[in-house]
Coordinates of C-alpha atoms in Angstrom, one line a residue:
M38 CA -132.5 -30.0 -89.8
C39 CA -134.4 -30.3 -86.6
T40 CA -136.8 -32.5 -88.5
L41 CA -133.9 -34.6 -89.8
H42 CA -132.5 -34.8 -86.3
A43 CA -135.8 -35.9 -84.8
A44 CA -136.1 -38.6 -87.4
A45 CA -132.6 -39.7 -86.5
Q46 CA -133.8 -40.2 -82.9
R47 CA -136.6 -42.5 -83.7
P48 CA -136.5 -45.9 -82.0
R49 CA -134.2 -48.4 -83.7
N50 CA -133.4 -52.0 -82.9
P51 CA -130.2 -52.5 -80.9
G52 CA -128.3 -54.0 -83.8
E53 CA -129.0 -51.1 -86.2
A54 CA -128.1 -48.5 -83.5
D55 CA -124.8 -50.2 -82.7
M56 CA -123.9 -50.5 -86.4
L57 CA -124.5 -46.8 -87.0
E58 CA -122.6 -45.8 -83.9
R59 CA -119.6 -47.8 -84.9
L60 CA -119.8 -46.4 -88.5
N61 CA -120.1 -42.8 -87.2
R62 CA -116.9 -43.2 -85.1
Y63 CA -114.8 -43.6 -88.3
Y64 CA -117.0 -42.0 -90.9
P65 CA -119.7 -39.4 -90.2
V66 CA -122.6 -40.4 -92.4
R67 CA -123.7 -36.8 -92.8
Y68 CA -120.8 -36.2 -95.1
T69 CA -122.0 -38.8 -97.6
A70 CA -123.4 -36.3 -100.0
V71 CA -120.0 -34.5 -100.3
L72 CA -118.1 -37.8 -100.6
L73 CA -120.4 -39.1 -103.3
S74 CA -120.0 -35.8 -105.2
V75 CA -116.2 -36.2 -105.0
F76 CA -116.4 -39.8 -106.0
F77 CA -118.6 -39.2 -109.1
S78 CA -116.4 -36.2 -110.0
I79 CA -113.5 -38.5 -110.2
I80 CA -115.4 -41.2 -112.2
F81 CA -116.7 -38.7 -114.8
A82 CA -113.3 -37.1 -115.0
V83 CA -111.8 -40.4 -116.0
V84 CA -114.7 -41.1 -118.4
W85 CA -114.2 -37.7 -120.0
L86 CA -110.5 -38.1 -120.4
A87 CA -110.9 -41.6 -121.8
T88 CA -113.9 -41.0 -124.2
G89 CA -114.4 -37.3 -124.4
S90 CA -118.0 -37.7 -123.1
G91 CA -119.5 -37.1 -119.7
G92 CA -118.3 -33.5 -119.5
F93 CA -121.6 -32.1 -118.3
M94 CA -121.9 -34.6 -115.4
L95 CA -118.3 -33.8 -114.5
L96 CA -119.3 -30.1 -114.2
V97 CA -122.4 -31.0 -112.1
F98 CA -120.7 -33.2 -109.6
G99 CA -117.5 -31.1 -109.6
A100 CA -119.6 -28.1 -108.7
L101 CA -121.4 -30.0 -105.9
A102 CA -118.1 -31.3 -104.5
A103 CA -116.6 -27.8 -104.5
L104 CA -119.8 -26.4 -102.8
G105 CA -119.7 -29.2 -100.2
I106 CA -116.1 -28.5 -99.4
H107 CA -116.9 -24.8 -99.1
D108 CA -119.7 -25.6 -96.7
M109 CA -117.4 -27.6 -94.5
R110 CA -114.8 -24.8 -94.3
Q111 CA -117.1 -21.7 -94.0
T112 CA -117.6 -20.2 -90.6
R113 CA -121.0 -18.5 -90.7
H114 CA -123.5 -21.4 -90.7
A115 CA -123.0 -24.3 -88.2
I116 CA -125.7 -26.3 -90.0
L117 CA -123.6 -26.3 -93.2
R118 CA -120.4 -27.2 -91.4
N119 CA -122.0 -30.3 -89.9
Y120 CA -124.3 -31.1 -92.9
P121 CA -122.5 -29.9 -96.0
L122 CA -124.9 -29.8 -99.1
L123 CA -127.7 -31.5 -97.1
G124 CA -128.0 -28.4 -94.9
R125 CA -128.8 -26.3 -98.0
I126 CA -132.1 -28.3 -98.4
R127 CA -133.2 -26.7 -95.1
F128 CA -132.4 -23.2 -96.2
M129 CA -134.2 -23.8 -99.5
L130 CA -137.3 -25.1 -97.7
E131 CA -137.2 -22.3 -95.2
T132 CA -137.1 -19.8 -98.1
I133 CA -140.2 -21.2 -99.8
R134 CA -142.1 -22.0 -96.6
P135 CA -144.4 -18.9 -96.8
E136 CA -145.4 -19.9 -100.4
L137 CA -145.9 -23.6 -99.4
R138 CA -148.0 -22.5 -96.5
Q139 CA -150.1 -20.0 -98.4
Y140 CA -150.8 -22.3 -101.4
F141 CA -151.2 -25.7 -99.7
L142 CA -151.5 -25.6 -95.9
E143 CA -153.4 -22.6 -94.7
S144 CA -157.2 -22.7 -94.4
D145 CA -159.5 -20.3 -96.1
T146 CA -160.3 -18.5 -92.9
E147 CA -156.8 -18.4 -91.3
A148 CA -155.8 -14.7 -91.3
A149 CA -152.0 -14.2 -91.4
P150 CA -152.4 -11.3 -91.8
F151 CA -155.2 -11.7 -94.3
S152 CA -157.0 -15.0 -94.9
R153 CA -157.4 -16.6 -98.3
A154 CA -161.1 -15.9 -98.1
Q155 CA -160.5 -12.2 -97.5
R156 CA -158.0 -12.0 -100.4
S157 CA -160.3 -14.0 -102.7
L158 CA -163.2 -11.6 -102.0
V159 CA -161.1 -8.6 -103.0
Y160 CA -159.8 -10.3 -106.1
A161 CA -163.3 -11.3 -107.2
R162 CA -164.7 -7.8 -106.7
A163 CA -161.7 -6.1 -108.4
K164 CA -162.0 -8.3 -111.4
G165 CA -165.8 -7.9 -111.7
Q166 CA -166.3 -11.6 -111.0
A167 CA -169.1 -13.2 -108.8
D168 CA -168.3 -12.7 -105.1
K169 CA -171.0 -15.1 -104.0
R170 CA -170.3 -18.3 -102.0
P171 CA -172.3 -21.5 -102.0
F172 CA -173.2 -23.9 -99.2
G173 CA -173.1 -21.4 -96.3
T174 CA -170.6 -19.8 -94.0
Q175 CA -167.1 -21.3 -93.3
L176 CA -166.9 -19.4 -90.0
N177 CA -167.6 -21.0 -86.7
V178 CA -170.7 -19.0 -85.5
N179 CA -170.4 -20.5 -82.0
E180 CA -166.9 -19.3 -81.5
P181 CA -166.4 -16.5 -78.9
G182 CA -165.7 -13.3 -80.8
Y183 CA -168.0 -14.1 -83.8
E184 CA -169.9 -10.9 -84.8
W185 CA -172.9 -10.2 -87.0
L186 CA -175.2 -7.4 -88.0
H187 CA -178.9 -7.3 -87.0
H188 CA -181.3 -7.6 -89.9
A189 CA -184.8 -6.0 -90.0
M190 CA -188.2 -7.5 -90.4
V191 CA -188.9 -4.8 -93.0
P192 CA -185.7 -4.3 -95.0
K193 CA -185.3 -1.3 -97.3
H194 CA -184.4 -1.4 -100.9
L195 CA -181.5 1.0 -101.5
T196 CA -180.3 1.9 -105.0
D197 CA -177.4 4.3 -104.7
P198 CA -174.2 3.0 -103.1
D199 CA -172.3 6.3 -103.4
F200 CA -172.4 7.0 -99.6
R201 CA -170.6 10.2 -98.5
T202 CA -170.0 12.4 -95.5
T203 CA -169.0 16.0 -95.5
V204 CA -165.6 16.8 -93.9
G205 CA -165.2 20.4 -92.8
G206 CA -166.8 22.4 -90.0
P207 CA -167.7 26.1 -89.7
Q208 CA -164.0 27.0 -89.6
C209 CA -163.4 25.3 -93.0
A210 CA -164.1 27.3 -96.2
Q211 CA -163.8 24.3 -98.7
P212 CA -165.5 21.3 -97.1
Y213 CA -165.1 18.0 -98.9
A214 CA -167.8 15.3 -99.5
I215 CA -165.6 12.2 -98.9
S216 CA -166.6 8.7 -99.9
L217 CA -167.1 6.3 -97.0
F218 CA -164.3 4.0 -98.5
N219 CA -160.9 5.4 -99.6
I220 CA -157.3 4.5 -100.2
S221 CA -155.2 4.7 -97.1
A222 CA -151.8 6.3 -96.8
M223 CA -149.1 4.7 -99.0
S224 CA -146.1 6.7 -100.3
F225 CA -144.5 6.8 -103.6
G226 CA -141.2 5.0 -102.8
A227 CA -143.0 2.4 -100.7
L228 CA -145.2 1.7 -103.8
S229 CA -144.0 1.7 -107.4
A230 CA -144.8 4.5 -109.9
N231 CA -147.3 2.2 -111.7
A232 CA -149.0 1.3 -108.5
I233 CA -149.5 5.0 -107.5
Q234 CA -150.8 5.8 -111.0
A235 CA -153.2 2.8 -110.9
L236 CA -154.5 3.8 -107.5
N237 CA -155.0 7.4 -108.4
K238 CA -156.7 6.6 -111.7
G239 CA -159.0 4.2 -110.0
A240 CA -159.8 6.9 -107.4
S241 CA -160.6 9.2 -110.3
I242 CA -162.9 6.7 -112.0
G243 CA -164.7 5.8 -108.8
G244 CA -164.9 9.3 -107.3
F245 CA -163.1 8.6 -104.0
A246 CA -160.0 9.9 -102.2
H247 CA -156.3 8.7 -102.4
D248 CA -154.1 9.4 -99.4
T249 CA -150.6 10.3 -100.6
G250 CA -148.7 8.9 -97.6
E251 CA -145.9 11.0 -96.0
G252 CA -143.8 10.8 -99.2
S253 CA -145.8 13.7 -100.6
I254 CA -147.3 14.3 -104.0
S255 CA -145.4 12.9 -106.9
I256 CA -145.9 13.3 -110.7
H257 CA -147.5 9.9 -110.6
H258 CA -150.2 11.2 -108.2
E259 CA -151.0 14.1 -110.5
K260 CA -151.1 12.3 -113.8
H261 CA -154.7 11.1 -113.6
G262 CA -156.3 13.8 -111.5
G263 CA -157.8 11.7 -108.7
D264 CA -158.7 13.5 -105.4
L265 CA -155.8 13.6 -103.0
I266 CA -155.5 13.7 -99.2
W267 CA -152.0 15.2 -98.7
E268 CA -150.3 13.6 -95.7
I269 CA -147.7 15.8 -93.9
G270 CA -145.3 13.7 -91.8
S271 CA -142.5 14.7 -89.5
G272 CA -140.1 15.0 -92.5
Y273 CA -142.4 17.6 -94.1
F274 CA -141.7 16.1 -97.5
G275 CA -143.0 18.4 -100.2
C276 CA -143.2 21.4 -97.8
R277 CA -139.7 21.6 -96.2
N278 CA -136.8 24.0 -96.3
E279 CA -133.2 23.1 -96.8
A280 CA -132.8 22.3 -93.1
G281 CA -135.7 19.9 -93.1
Q282 CA -138.1 22.2 -91.2
F283 CA -141.6 23.1 -92.2
S284 CA -141.8 25.7 -95.0
A285 CA -145.1 27.7 -95.0
E286 CA -144.4 29.0 -98.5
R287 CA -143.8 25.6 -100.1
F288 CA -146.8 24.2 -98.3
K289 CA -149.1 26.9 -99.5
E290 CA -148.0 26.4 -103.1
T291 CA -148.9 22.8 -103.1
A292 CA -151.9 22.8 -100.7
R293 CA -153.8 25.2 -103.0
H294 CA -153.6 22.8 -105.9
A295 CA -157.2 21.9 -107.0
Q296 CA -156.4 18.1 -106.8
V297 CA -155.6 18.4 -103.0
K298 CA -158.9 18.0 -101.1
M299 CA -157.7 17.6 -97.5
I300 CA -154.5 17.9 -95.5
E301 CA -153.6 15.2 -92.9
I302 CA -150.9 15.7 -90.3
K303 CA -149.4 12.3 -89.5
L304 CA -148.6 12.0 -85.8
S305 CA -148.1 8.2 -85.9
Q306 CA -149.1 5.1 -87.8
G307 CA -150.5 1.8 -86.6
A308 CA -147.8 -0.5 -87.8
K309 CA -144.8 1.3 -86.2
P310 CA -146.0 4.1 -83.9
G311 CA -143.3 6.3 -82.4
H312 CA -140.8 5.0 -84.9
G313 CA -139.1 7.2 -87.5
G314 CA -137.6 5.9 -90.7
V315 CA -134.8 6.3 -93.2
L316 CA -135.0 5.8 -96.9
P317 CA -131.4 5.0 -97.9
G318 CA -129.8 7.4 -100.3
S319 CA -129.4 4.6 -102.8
K320 CA -133.2 4.4 -103.2
V321 CA -133.7 8.2 -103.4
S322 CA -134.2 8.5 -107.2
P323 CA -134.7 11.8 -109.0
E324 CA -138.5 11.2 -109.0
I325 CA -138.6 10.5 -105.2
A326 CA -136.3 13.4 -104.5
M327 CA -138.4 15.8 -106.6
A328 CA -141.6 14.7 -104.7
R329 CA -140.1 14.9 -101.3
G330 CA -137.9 18.0 -101.8
V331 CA -134.7 16.2 -100.8
P332 CA -131.3 15.8 -102.6
V333 CA -130.9 12.8 -104.9
G334 CA -128.9 10.0 -103.5
V335 CA -128.9 11.3 -99.9
D336 CA -130.5 9.4 -97.0
C337 CA -134.0 10.7 -96.5
V338 CA -134.9 10.8 -92.8
S339 CA -138.3 10.8 -91.2
P340 CA -137.9 11.8 -87.5
A341 CA -139.9 10.1 -84.9
S342 CA -141.6 13.4 -83.9
H343 CA -142.5 16.7 -85.4
S344 CA -140.4 19.9 -85.1
A345 CA -143.2 22.3 -86.0
F346 CA -144.8 21.8 -82.6
S347 CA -144.0 20.1 -79.2
T348 CA -147.2 20.6 -77.2
P349 CA -150.9 19.9 -77.6
V350 CA -151.6 23.6 -78.0
G351 CA -148.8 23.8 -80.6
L352 CA -150.5 21.0 -82.6
V353 CA -153.8 22.9 -82.6
E354 CA -152.1 26.1 -83.7
F355 CA -150.4 24.2 -86.5
I356 CA -153.8 22.9 -87.6
A357 CA -155.1 26.4 -87.8
Q358 CA -152.0 27.6 -89.6
L359 CA -152.3 24.9 -92.3
R360 CA -156.0 25.5 -92.7
E361 CA -155.3 29.2 -93.4
L362 CA -152.4 28.5 -95.7
S363 CA -154.4 26.0 -97.7
G364 CA -157.2 28.5 -98.4
G365 CA -159.6 26.9 -95.9
K366 CA -159.4 23.2 -96.9
P367 CA -160.2 20.5 -94.3
V368 CA -157.2 19.9 -92.0
G369 CA -156.9 17.1 -89.5
F370 CA -154.5 14.5 -88.2
K371 CA -153.9 10.8 -88.1
L372 CA -152.7 8.9 -85.1
C373 CA -152.4 5.4 -83.6
V374 CA -153.4 6.0 -80.0
G375 CA -150.6 5.5 -77.5
H376 CA -150.6 7.0 -74.0
A377 CA -154.2 7.9 -73.2
W378 CA -153.2 11.1 -71.4
E379 CA -151.5 12.4 -74.5
W380 CA -154.7 12.0 -76.5
F381 CA -156.6 13.6 -73.6
A382 CA -154.2 16.5 -73.7
I383 CA -154.8 17.1 -77.4
A384 CA -158.6 16.9 -76.8
K385 CA -158.4 19.4 -74.0
A386 CA -156.3 21.7 -76.3
I387 CA -158.9 21.5 -79.0
H388 CA -161.8 22.2 -76.6
S389 CA -160.1 25.1 -74.8
S390 CA -158.9 26.8 -77.9
G391 CA -162.1 26.4 -79.9
V392 CA -159.9 25.4 -82.9
Y393 CA -161.3 22.1 -84.2
P394 CA -159.5 19.8 -86.6
D395 CA -161.9 19.0 -89.4
F396 CA -161.2 15.3 -89.0
I397 CA -159.1 12.7 -87.1
V398 CA -158.1 9.4 -88.6
V399 CA -157.5 6.6 -86.1
D400 CA -155.0 4.0 -87.3
G401 CA -155.1 0.7 -85.6
S402 CA -152.0 -1.2 -84.6
E403 CA -153.1 -4.0 -86.9
G404 CA -152.3 -1.7 -89.8
G405 CA -149.7 -2.6 -92.4
T406 CA -146.4 -1.2 -93.6
G407 CA -143.7 -1.9 -96.0
A408 CA -141.2 -2.6 -93.2
A409 CA -141.2 -2.3 -89.4
P410 CA -139.4 -3.9 -86.5
L411 CA -141.2 -7.0 -85.4
E412 CA -141.7 -5.8 -81.9
F413 CA -143.4 -2.6 -83.1
S414 CA -145.7 -4.4 -85.5
D415 CA -146.7 -7.0 -82.8
H416 CA -146.6 -5.1 -79.5
M417 CA -146.7 -1.3 -80.0
G418 CA -149.8 0.9 -80.3
M419 CA -153.5 0.5 -79.6
P420 CA -155.7 -1.7 -81.8
L421 CA -158.3 0.0 -83.9
Q422 CA -161.4 -1.0 -81.9
D423 CA -159.9 0.4 -78.6
G424 CA -158.3 3.5 -80.2
L425 CA -161.4 4.5 -82.2
R426 CA -163.7 4.0 -79.2
L427 CA -161.4 6.1 -77.0
V428 CA -161.2 9.0 -79.4
H429 CA -165.0 8.8 -80.1
N430 CA -165.9 8.7 -76.4
T431 CA -163.6 11.7 -75.6
L432 CA -165.2 13.9 -78.3
V433 CA -168.6 12.8 -77.1
G434 CA -167.7 13.6 -73.5
L435 CA -166.5 17.0 -74.4
G436 CA -169.6 17.7 -76.5
I437 CA -167.7 18.4 -79.7
R438 CA -168.2 15.1 -81.6
Q439 CA -170.5 16.8 -84.1
H440 CA -167.7 19.2 -85.2
I441 CA -165.1 16.6 -86.0
R442 CA -165.3 13.6 -88.5
L443 CA -163.6 10.4 -87.7
G444 CA -161.9 8.1 -90.2
A445 CA -160.7 4.6 -89.4
S446 CA -158.0 2.4 -90.9
G447 CA -156.6 -1.0 -90.0
K448 CA -157.3 -4.2 -91.8
I449 CA -160.6 -3.1 -93.4
V450 CA -161.4 -5.0 -96.7
S451 CA -165.1 -5.9 -96.6
A452 CA -168.5 -4.3 -96.2
F453 CA -168.9 -5.9 -92.7
D454 CA -165.5 -4.5 -91.7
M455 CA -166.8 -1.1 -92.6
A456 CA -170.1 -1.6 -90.8
R457 CA -168.3 -2.7 -87.7
V458 CA -166.0 0.3 -87.3
M459 CA -168.9 2.7 -88.2
A460 CA -170.8 1.1 -85.4
M461 CA -167.9 2.0 -83.1
G462 CA -167.9 5.6 -84.1
A463 CA -166.2 6.0 -87.5
D464 CA -167.6 8.3 -90.2
W465 CA -165.6 6.7 -93.0
C466 CA -163.0 4.0 -93.6
N467 CA -159.6 3.8 -95.3
S468 CA -158.0 0.7 -96.6
A469 CA -154.4 0.2 -97.8
R470 CA -153.8 -3.5 -98.2
G471 CA -157.3 -4.0 -99.6
F472 CA -156.5 -1.8 -102.5
M473 CA -153.1 -3.4 -102.8
F474 CA -154.9 -6.7 -103.3
A475 CA -157.0 -5.0 -106.0
L476 CA -153.8 -4.1 -107.7
G477 CA -152.8 -7.8 -107.8
C478 CA -150.8 -8.1 -104.5
I479 CA -150.5 -11.8 -103.5
Q480 CA -149.4 -11.2 -99.9
A481 CA -145.9 -12.5 -100.7
Q482 CA -144.7 -10.2 -97.8
A483 CA -141.6 -9.2 -99.8
C484 CA -142.4 -5.5 -99.7
H485 CA -139.1 -4.5 -98.0
T486 CA -136.9 -6.5 -100.4
G487 CA -137.6 -4.6 -103.7
H488 CA -138.5 -7.9 -105.3
C489 CA -142.3 -7.7 -105.2
P490 CA -143.5 -10.4 -107.6
T491 CA -146.5 -8.2 -108.8
G492 CA -144.7 -4.9 -109.2
V493 CA -146.7 -3.2 -106.5
T494 CA -144.0 -2.4 -103.9
T495 CA -140.8 -2.2 -105.9
Q496 CA -138.8 0.6 -107.7
D497 CA -137.4 -1.9 -110.1
P498 CA -138.5 -0.6 -113.6
I499 CA -138.6 -4.1 -115.0
R500 CA -140.7 -5.6 -112.2
Q501 CA -143.1 -2.5 -112.4
Q502 CA -143.9 -3.3 -116.0
A503 CA -145.9 -6.3 -114.7
L504 CA -148.5 -3.8 -113.3
V505 CA -150.5 -2.5 -116.3
V506 CA -152.0 0.8 -115.1
P507 CA -155.3 1.0 -117.1
D508 CA -156.2 -2.6 -116.2
K509 CA -155.4 -2.3 -112.5
A510 CA -157.0 1.2 -112.3
Q511 CA -160.3 -0.3 -113.3
R512 CA -159.9 -3.1 -110.8
V513 CA -159.3 -0.5 -108.0
A514 CA -162.5 1.3 -109.1
N515 CA -164.4 -2.0 -109.2
F516 CA -163.3 -3.1 -105.7
H517 CA -164.4 0.2 -104.3
H518 CA -167.8 0.1 -106.0
E519 CA -168.6 -3.5 -105.3
T520 CA -167.6 -3.1 -101.6
L521 CA -170.0 -0.2 -101.3
V522 CA -172.7 -2.1 -103.1
S523 CA -172.4 -4.8 -100.5
L524 CA -172.4 -2.3 -97.7
M525 CA -175.6 -0.8 -99.3
D526 CA -177.2 -4.2 -99.3
M527 CA -176.3 -4.8 -95.7
V528 CA -177.6 -1.4 -94.6
G529 CA -180.9 -2.0 -96.4
A530 CA -181.2 -5.5 -94.9
A531 CA -180.8 -3.8 -91.5
G532 CA -183.7 -1.5 -92.3
L533 CA -181.5 1.6 -92.4
D534 CA -181.0 4.3 -95.0
H535 CA -177.3 5.2 -94.6
P536 CA -174.3 3.5 -93.0
Q537 CA -173.9 6.3 -90.6
E538 CA -177.1 5.1 -88.9
I539 CA -175.4 1.9 -87.8
T540 CA -174.7 2.1 -84.1
S541 CA -173.2 -0.2 -81.5
D542 CA -176.7 -1.6 -80.9
H543 CA -176.8 -3.1 -84.4
I544 CA -173.7 -5.3 -84.1
L545 CA -173.8 -8.4 -81.9
R546 CA -170.8 -10.4 -80.6
R547 CA -170.7 -13.9 -79.1
V548 CA -169.1 -13.7 -75.7
D549 CA -169.2 -17.5 -75.0
A550 CA -171.1 -20.5 -76.0
N551 CA -174.3 -19.3 -74.3
T552 CA -174.0 -15.5 -74.2
I553 CA -174.3 -12.9 -76.9
A554 CA -174.4 -9.1 -76.4
P555 CA -174.6 -6.0 -78.6
L556 CA -171.4 -3.9 -78.9
S557 CA -173.2 -1.2 -76.9
A558 CA -173.1 -3.5 -73.8
L559 CA -169.5 -4.5 -74.3
L560 CA -167.6 -1.4 -75.4
P561 CA -166.9 1.5 -73.0
S562 CA -169.0 4.6 -73.4
I563 CA -169.4 8.0 -71.7
T564 CA -172.2 10.5 -71.3
A565 CA -172.3 13.4 -73.7
G566 CA -170.8 16.6 -72.2
V567 CA -169.6 15.0 -69.0
L568 CA -165.9 15.8 -69.7
S569 CA -166.5 19.5 -70.5
P570 CA -165.3 22.1 -67.9
Q571 CA -168.9 23.2 -67.3
A572 CA -169.6 19.7 -65.9
A573 CA -166.6 19.7 -63.6
T574 CA -168.6 20.5 -60.4
P575 CA -167.7 19.3 -56.9
D576 CA -170.5 16.8 -56.9
L577 CA -169.4 15.3 -60.3
D578 CA -169.7 11.5 -60.0
T579 CA -166.9 9.8 -62.0
A580 CA -167.7 6.3 -60.8
A581 CA -169.5 5.4 -64.1
W582 CA -166.6 6.7 -66.3
P583 CA -164.5 4.0 -68.0
P584 CA -161.3 3.4 -66.0
V585 CA -159.0 5.1 -68.5
F586 CA -160.9 8.4 -68.0
R587 CA -161.0 8.0 -64.2
N588 CA -157.3 7.4 -64.1
F589 CA -155.9 9.9 -66.6
W590 CA -158.4 12.6 -67.7
H591 CA -157.8 14.9 -64.8
R592 CA -154.0 14.4 -65.1
A593 CA -153.8 15.6 -68.7
S594 CA -152.9 19.2 -69.6
P595 CA -153.3 21.0 -72.9
E596 CA -150.0 22.6 -72.3
T597 CA -147.9 19.5 -72.3
F598 CA -147.9 15.8 -73.4
K599 CA -146.5 14.8 -70.1
L600 CA -148.7 13.1 -67.4
Q601 CA -149.4 15.5 -64.5
A602 CA -149.2 14.6 -60.9

């Protein structure tokens, strides 16, 4: 209605303005739609009574008249009271605004949160279609922030895109050779049964890992036998007792299942770090209840923090306990970095105890979720680049980086996205929304409504039928394979043999119109071993340390998450 109001304020000649002013004193023009509906209702009522015809038009205009009168009398919407019937046009346009914008207005490179170009790339690779583009890049290569990968004068011809890294150090009895591209954490309940089945079957076809999300392992995860990373959240779903506390017995029973390859403790997630959640009892179906170990129809609560530990040392001890209970499988944790000193406290606890997590997954604040408060999505948590670099530098500074693998997640859908985060320190990448696009997600952003148009994020059994598992599973496998083929081609063009050889020297960024620099010159770094207790001598020079280390490293304690004086 603001548009209508602005149009009403356009310059008019004095005669026209005076006439409308006089008319509005006695008859508000904005009520015309209602009055016309009443007028035509009367006309068609007379026609119907006289001739027996016109009944349909009587129903139409009668309904409009009744709706208009209702608009004038209701008390919830001021727009409808002042603009009966006409105000509904505003609400209708507001409802379809995202679709109008996506289909007709947004550019190919405008990311909100994923651009049309990014989505089209995933769709093409998932369907096995050509992902090539004619006529050159659509990106502005002179814009600050533009990045690219160095190519070599003597490229290498690589033939095997099945890149892997081994997760599991000397304290791990069952290391896992994980693909460099895997399905990030998404729970059954957030995703439909058919979506979970398609993702897991795709993972089985392609030989990569499927993170369960904190909703635990459902029958749909088990049906096709794909490798699983079991995520343990603060609700301990799938391994809890009646009081909602961690149950070692239930954990051991599930963790030793052959399909479970790694166990991941969820400390926080990028889209809503520090925020718990509640799945309303109305949505806790028998299948969800069975997977999570909660009663059917009762609110399912995920607390904001864990009850199994409350200190950094406690977290490290919990990692050791889970590793032993699982029979020596890789155990690690996922976090979106918050207070730097809390991460430093965890790192100090790891170093002082000698108990290493087998992996750490850094989730960026740009990560997605089915539903989160706007302020949390927009203004809580550290973005992936900064969080990943901080974790990587800390482990390097302690001299223990070689013992711990780093995963990265947060808006990763292309081979260059992977190359970029690997240059910053990641050993492998996870993607959630990328694989959702492979399932057919159209970014309708209706995940929280239960009305997902493609059957990906709904528990409605009718809507789920739109997602055909065998077809979508193959698309998931195709997307994974074609992305790694593209990564292989980029690695070979850079003269390298493996993506893990990509360093921050290989990626360049435009700083301004006349300046470019490698990421190694732009991102903070720290000397290997300089944070270890052995290096803490009286003459230690901390001037070259990044500010976050100078300010908080010495004030972090492995005994508490609180900042020390």
